[in-house]
Amino acid sequence: MSGDFPVESGGAAASDDIGEVVRFDVVGHGDGVRVMHVVGEIDTLTAPVLRDRVTEQLAGVTLLVLDLTDVSFLGSAGLAVLVAAKDEAEQRKCRLRLVPGSRIVTRALEATGLLGLFEIADGVPQALEVNR
């Protein structure tokens, strides 16, 4: 896509215990818009890493899209991080949109009653639409 540029790419190598269980790829989409693609499992071990990454990305953006299409597990710790990220986005006066992408993520959000809390998009292109 033209105008898209990688901001960073990185795994959770900060801790040997986490290894390659989770990875984050961030791509900028113009001024103040970023997509963070999350790959792997979001559980008690990896949720703090997700929290730190989301906090980093929320600084200085107007829209952060969390692409969870390749999340293979989303536990309660990960759900808590998503709720906290939404709260932080609101405090920073920016928008957070989720792309669940898989039944695994959608089910976790539905089962906990959190699905309606978030702006949800069917895919990254839809999430990037300005007038959503």
PDB file of C-alpha atoms in Angstrom:
ATOM      1  CA  MET A   1       0.000   0.000   0.000  1.00  0.00           C
ATOM      2  CA  SER A   2       1.373   3.386  -0.880  1.00  0.00           C
ATOM      3  CA  GLY A   3       1.928   5.722   2.033  1.00  0.00           C
ATOM      4  CA  ASP A   4       2.373   2.841   4.455  1.00  0.00           C
ATOM      5  CA  PHE A   5       5.666   2.570   6.257  1.00  0.00           C
ATOM      6  CA  PRO A   6       6.961   0.178   8.866  1.00  0.00           C
ATOM      7  CA  VAL A   7       7.379   1.825  12.238  1.00  0.00           C
ATOM      8  CA  GLU A   8       8.898  -1.156  13.981  1.00  0.00           C
ATOM      9  CA  SER A   9       8.899  -4.891  14.100  1.00  0.00           C
ATOM     10  CA  GLY A  10       9.755  -6.909  17.092  1.00  0.00           C
ATOM     11  CA  GLY A  11       9.147  -9.991  19.094  1.00  0.00           C
ATOM     12  CA  ALA A  12       8.930 -10.381  22.780  1.00  0.00           C
ATOM     13  CA  ALA A  13      12.612 -11.206  22.989  1.00  0.00           C
ATOM     14  CA  ALA A  14      12.976  -8.907  25.992  1.00  0.00           C
ATOM     15  CA  SER A  15      12.409 -11.984  28.116  1.00  0.00           C
ATOM     16  CA  ASP A  16      13.820 -15.415  27.357  1.00  0.00           C
ATOM     17  CA  ASP A  17      10.764 -16.961  29.031  1.00  0.00           C
ATOM     18  CA  ILE A  18       8.476 -15.458  26.398  1.00  0.00           C
ATOM     19  CA  GLY A  19      10.624 -16.269  23.363  1.00  0.00           C
ATOM     20  CA  GLU A  20       8.645 -16.117  20.146  1.00  0.00           C
ATOM     21  CA  VAL A  21       5.208 -16.700  21.693  1.00  0.00           C
ATOM     22  CA  VAL A  22       4.110 -13.206  20.638  1.00  0.00           C
ATOM     23  CA  ARG A  23       5.294 -10.726  18.012  1.00  0.00           C
ATOM     24  CA  PHE A  24       4.273  -7.186  17.126  1.00  0.00           C
ATOM     25  CA  ASP A  25       4.596  -5.467  13.760  1.00  0.00           C
ATOM     26  CA  VAL A  26       3.704  -1.782  13.575  1.00  0.00           C
ATOM     27  CA  VAL A  27       3.017   0.053  10.323  1.00  0.00           C
ATOM     28  CA  GLY A  28       2.314   3.754  10.001  1.00  0.00           C
ATOM     29  CA  HIS A  29      -0.521   4.816   7.714  1.00  0.00           C
ATOM     30  CA  GLY A  30      -0.014   8.527   7.374  1.00  0.00           C
ATOM     31  CA  ASP A  31      -0.048  11.210  10.003  1.00  0.00           C
ATOM     32  CA  GLY A  32      -1.105   9.907  13.409  1.00  0.00           C
ATOM     33  CA  VAL A  33      -2.418   6.530  12.247  1.00  0.00           C
ATOM     34  CA  ARG A  34      -0.772   3.203  13.053  1.00  0.00           C
ATOM     35  CA  VAL A  35      -1.674  -0.446  12.724  1.00  0.00           C
ATOM     36  CA  MET A  36      -0.205  -2.857  15.241  1.00  0.00           C
ATOM     37  CA  HIS A  37      -0.413  -6.444  14.029  1.00  0.00           C
ATOM     38  CA  VAL A  38      -0.250  -8.881  16.936  1.00  0.00           C
ATOM     39  CA  VAL A  39       0.857 -12.456  16.264  1.00  0.00           C
ATOM     40  CA  GLY A  40       0.761 -15.266  18.812  1.00  0.00           C
ATOM     41  CA  GLU A  41      -0.687 -15.908  22.245  1.00  0.00           C
ATOM     42  CA  ILE A  42      -1.848 -13.246  24.671  1.00  0.00           C
ATOM     43  CA  ASP A  43      -1.810 -14.807  28.110  1.00  0.00           C
ATOM     44  CA  THR A  44      -0.500 -14.009  31.585  1.00  0.00           C
ATOM     45  CA  LEU A  45       3.112 -14.054  30.367  1.00  0.00           C
ATOM     46  CA  THR A  46       2.679 -11.974  27.232  1.00  0.00           C
ATOM     47  CA  ALA A  47      -0.074  -9.548  28.308  1.00  0.00           C
ATOM     48  CA  PRO A  48       2.396  -7.173  30.042  1.00  0.00           C
ATOM     49  CA  VAL A  49       4.410  -7.001  26.820  1.00  0.00           C
ATOM     50  CA  LEU A  50       1.248  -6.200  24.860  1.00  0.00           C
ATOM     51  CA  ARG A  51       0.348  -3.527  27.415  1.00  0.00           C
ATOM     52  CA  ASP A  52       3.764  -1.886  27.067  1.00  0.00           C
ATOM     53  CA  ARG A  53       3.641  -1.978  23.271  1.00  0.00           C
ATOM     54  CA  VAL A  54       0.135  -0.537  23.090  1.00  0.00           C
ATOM     55  CA  THR A  55       1.082   2.243  25.514  1.00  0.00           C
ATOM     56  CA  GLU A  56       4.097   3.100  23.336  1.00  0.00           C
ATOM     57  CA  GLN A  57       1.956   3.198  20.197  1.00  0.00           C
ATOM     58  CA  LEU A  58      -0.830   5.307  21.705  1.00  0.00           C
ATOM     59  CA  ALA A  59       1.628   8.142  22.264  1.00  0.00           C
ATOM     60  CA  GLY A  60       1.234  10.617  19.447  1.00  0.00           C
ATOM     61  CA  VAL A  61      -1.452   8.892  17.362  1.00  0.00           C
ATOM     62  CA  THR A  62      -5.024   9.819  16.554  1.00  0.00           C
ATOM     63  CA  LEU A  63      -5.942   6.249  15.611  1.00  0.00           C
ATOM     64  CA  LEU A  64      -4.403   2.945  16.627  1.00  0.00           C
ATOM     65  CA  VAL A  65      -5.708  -0.187  14.946  1.00  0.00           C
ATOM     66  CA  LEU A  66      -4.971  -3.437  16.771  1.00  0.00           C
ATOM     67  CA  ASP A  67      -4.988  -6.210  14.196  1.00  0.00           C
ATOM     68  CA  LEU A  68      -5.598  -9.380  16.206  1.00  0.00           C
ATOM     69  CA  THR A  69      -6.144 -11.596  13.162  1.00  0.00           C
ATOM     70  CA  ASP A  70      -3.169 -13.822  13.998  1.00  0.00           C
ATOM     71  CA  VAL A  71      -3.750 -14.088  17.747  1.00  0.00           C
ATOM     72  CA  SER A  72      -4.003 -17.799  18.521  1.00  0.00           C
ATOM     73  CA  PHE A  73      -5.046 -17.415  22.176  1.00  0.00           C
ATOM     74  CA  LEU A  74      -6.581 -14.511  24.100  1.00  0.00           C
ATOM     75  CA  GLY A  75      -6.835 -15.058  27.840  1.00  0.00           C
ATOM     76  CA  SER A  76      -8.285 -12.925  30.590  1.00  0.00           C
ATOM     77  CA  ALA A  77      -5.001 -11.051  31.078  1.00  0.00           C
ATOM     78  CA  GLY A  78      -5.056 -10.077  27.399  1.00  0.00           C
ATOM     79  CA  LEU A  79      -8.679  -8.969  27.635  1.00  0.00           C
ATOM     80  CA  ALA A  80      -7.769  -6.790  30.620  1.00  0.00           C
ATOM     81  CA  VAL A  81      -5.005  -5.176  28.567  1.00  0.00           C
ATOM     82  CA  LEU A  82      -7.463  -4.407  25.766  1.00  0.00           C
ATOM     83  CA  VAL A  83      -9.889  -2.746  28.192  1.00  0.00           C
ATOM     84  CA  ALA A  84      -7.071  -0.710  29.744  1.00  0.00           C
ATOM     85  CA  ALA A  85      -5.893   0.282  26.246  1.00  0.00           C
ATOM     86  CA  LYS A  86      -9.364   1.545  25.396  1.00  0.00           C
ATOM     87  CA  ASP A  87      -9.424   3.619  28.584  1.00  0.00           C
ATOM     88  CA  GLU A  88      -5.980   5.021  27.873  1.00  0.00           C
ATOM     89  CA  ALA A  89      -6.919   5.851  24.283  1.00  0.00           C
ATOM     90  CA  GLU A  90      -9.943   7.774  25.521  1.00  0.00           C
ATOM     91  CA  GLN A  91      -7.801   9.683  28.030  1.00  0.00           C
ATOM     92  CA  ARG A  92      -5.367  10.589  25.248  1.00  0.00           C
ATOM     93  CA  LYS A  93      -8.264  11.652  22.993  1.00  0.00           C
ATOM     94  CA  CYS A  94      -7.413   9.117  20.319  1.00  0.00           C
ATOM     95  CA  ARG A  95      -9.293   6.176  18.853  1.00  0.00           C
ATOM     96  CA  LEU A  96      -8.622   2.492  19.268  1.00  0.00           C
ATOM     97  CA  ARG A  97     -10.118   0.029  16.795  1.00  0.00           C
ATOM     98  CA  LEU A  98      -9.869  -3.726  16.955  1.00  0.00           C
ATOM     99  CA  VAL A  99      -9.739  -6.145  14.074  1.00  0.00           C
ATOM    100  CA  PRO A 100     -10.555  -9.450  15.806  1.00  0.00           C
ATOM    101  CA  GLY A 101     -10.131 -11.383  12.564  1.00  0.00           C
ATOM    102  CA  SER A 102     -10.480 -14.816  14.105  1.00  0.00           C
ATOM    103  CA  ARG A 103     -13.161 -16.734  15.930  1.00  0.00           C
ATOM    104  CA  ILE A 104     -10.757 -17.168  18.859  1.00  0.00           C
ATOM    105  CA  VAL A 105     -10.595 -13.436  19.580  1.00  0.00           C
ATOM    106  CA  THR A 106     -14.238 -12.751  18.745  1.00  0.00           C
ATOM    107  CA  ARG A 107     -15.392 -15.541  21.060  1.00  0.00           C
ATOM    108  CA  ALA A 108     -13.277 -14.265  23.951  1.00  0.00           C
ATOM    109  CA  LEU A 109     -14.735 -10.766  23.517  1.00  0.00           C
ATOM    110  CA  GLU A 110     -18.292 -12.091  23.165  1.00  0.00           C
ATOM    111  CA  ALA A 111     -18.080 -14.490  26.114  1.00  0.00           C
ATOM    112  CA  THR A 112     -16.981 -11.702  28.439  1.00  0.00           C
ATOM    113  CA  GLY A 113     -19.478  -9.159  27.122  1.00  0.00           C
ATOM    114  CA  LEU A 114     -16.655  -6.894  25.936  1.00  0.00           C
ATOM    115  CA  LEU A 115     -17.358  -6.981  22.202  1.00  0.00           C
ATOM    116  CA  GLY A 116     -19.710  -3.989  22.379  1.00  0.00           C
ATOM    117  CA  LEU A 117     -17.151  -1.937  24.292  1.00  0.00           C
ATOM    118  CA  PHE A 118     -14.802  -1.623  21.316  1.00  0.00           C
ATOM    119  CA  GLU A 119     -14.891  -0.169  17.836  1.00  0.00           C
ATOM    120  CA  ILE A 120     -14.675  -3.327  15.726  1.00  0.00           C
ATOM    121  CA  ALA A 121     -13.737  -3.638  12.056  1.00  0.00           C
ATOM    122  CA  ASP A 122     -13.842  -6.643   9.738  1.00  0.00           C
ATOM    123  CA  GLY A 123     -10.365  -5.932   8.413  1.00  0.00           C
ATOM    124  CA  VAL A 124      -7.556  -3.393   8.467  1.00  0.00           C
ATOM    125  CA  PRO A 125      -8.808  -1.495   5.383  1.00  0.00           C
ATOM    126  CA  GLN A 126     -12.194  -0.992   7.061  1.00  0.00           C
ATOM    127  CA  ALA A 127     -10.531   0.022  10.321  1.00  0.00           C
ATOM    128  CA  LEU A 128      -8.555   2.692   8.495  1.00  0.00           C
ATOM    129  CA  GLU A 129     -11.619   4.344   6.998  1.00  0.00           C
ATOM    130  CA  VAL A 130     -11.696   7.910   8.314  1.00  0.00           C
ATOM    131  CA  ASN A 131     -15.452   8.301   8.746  1.00  0.00           C
ATOM    132  CA  ARG A 132     -16.152   5.090  10.659  1.00  0.00           C
TER     133      ARG A 132
END
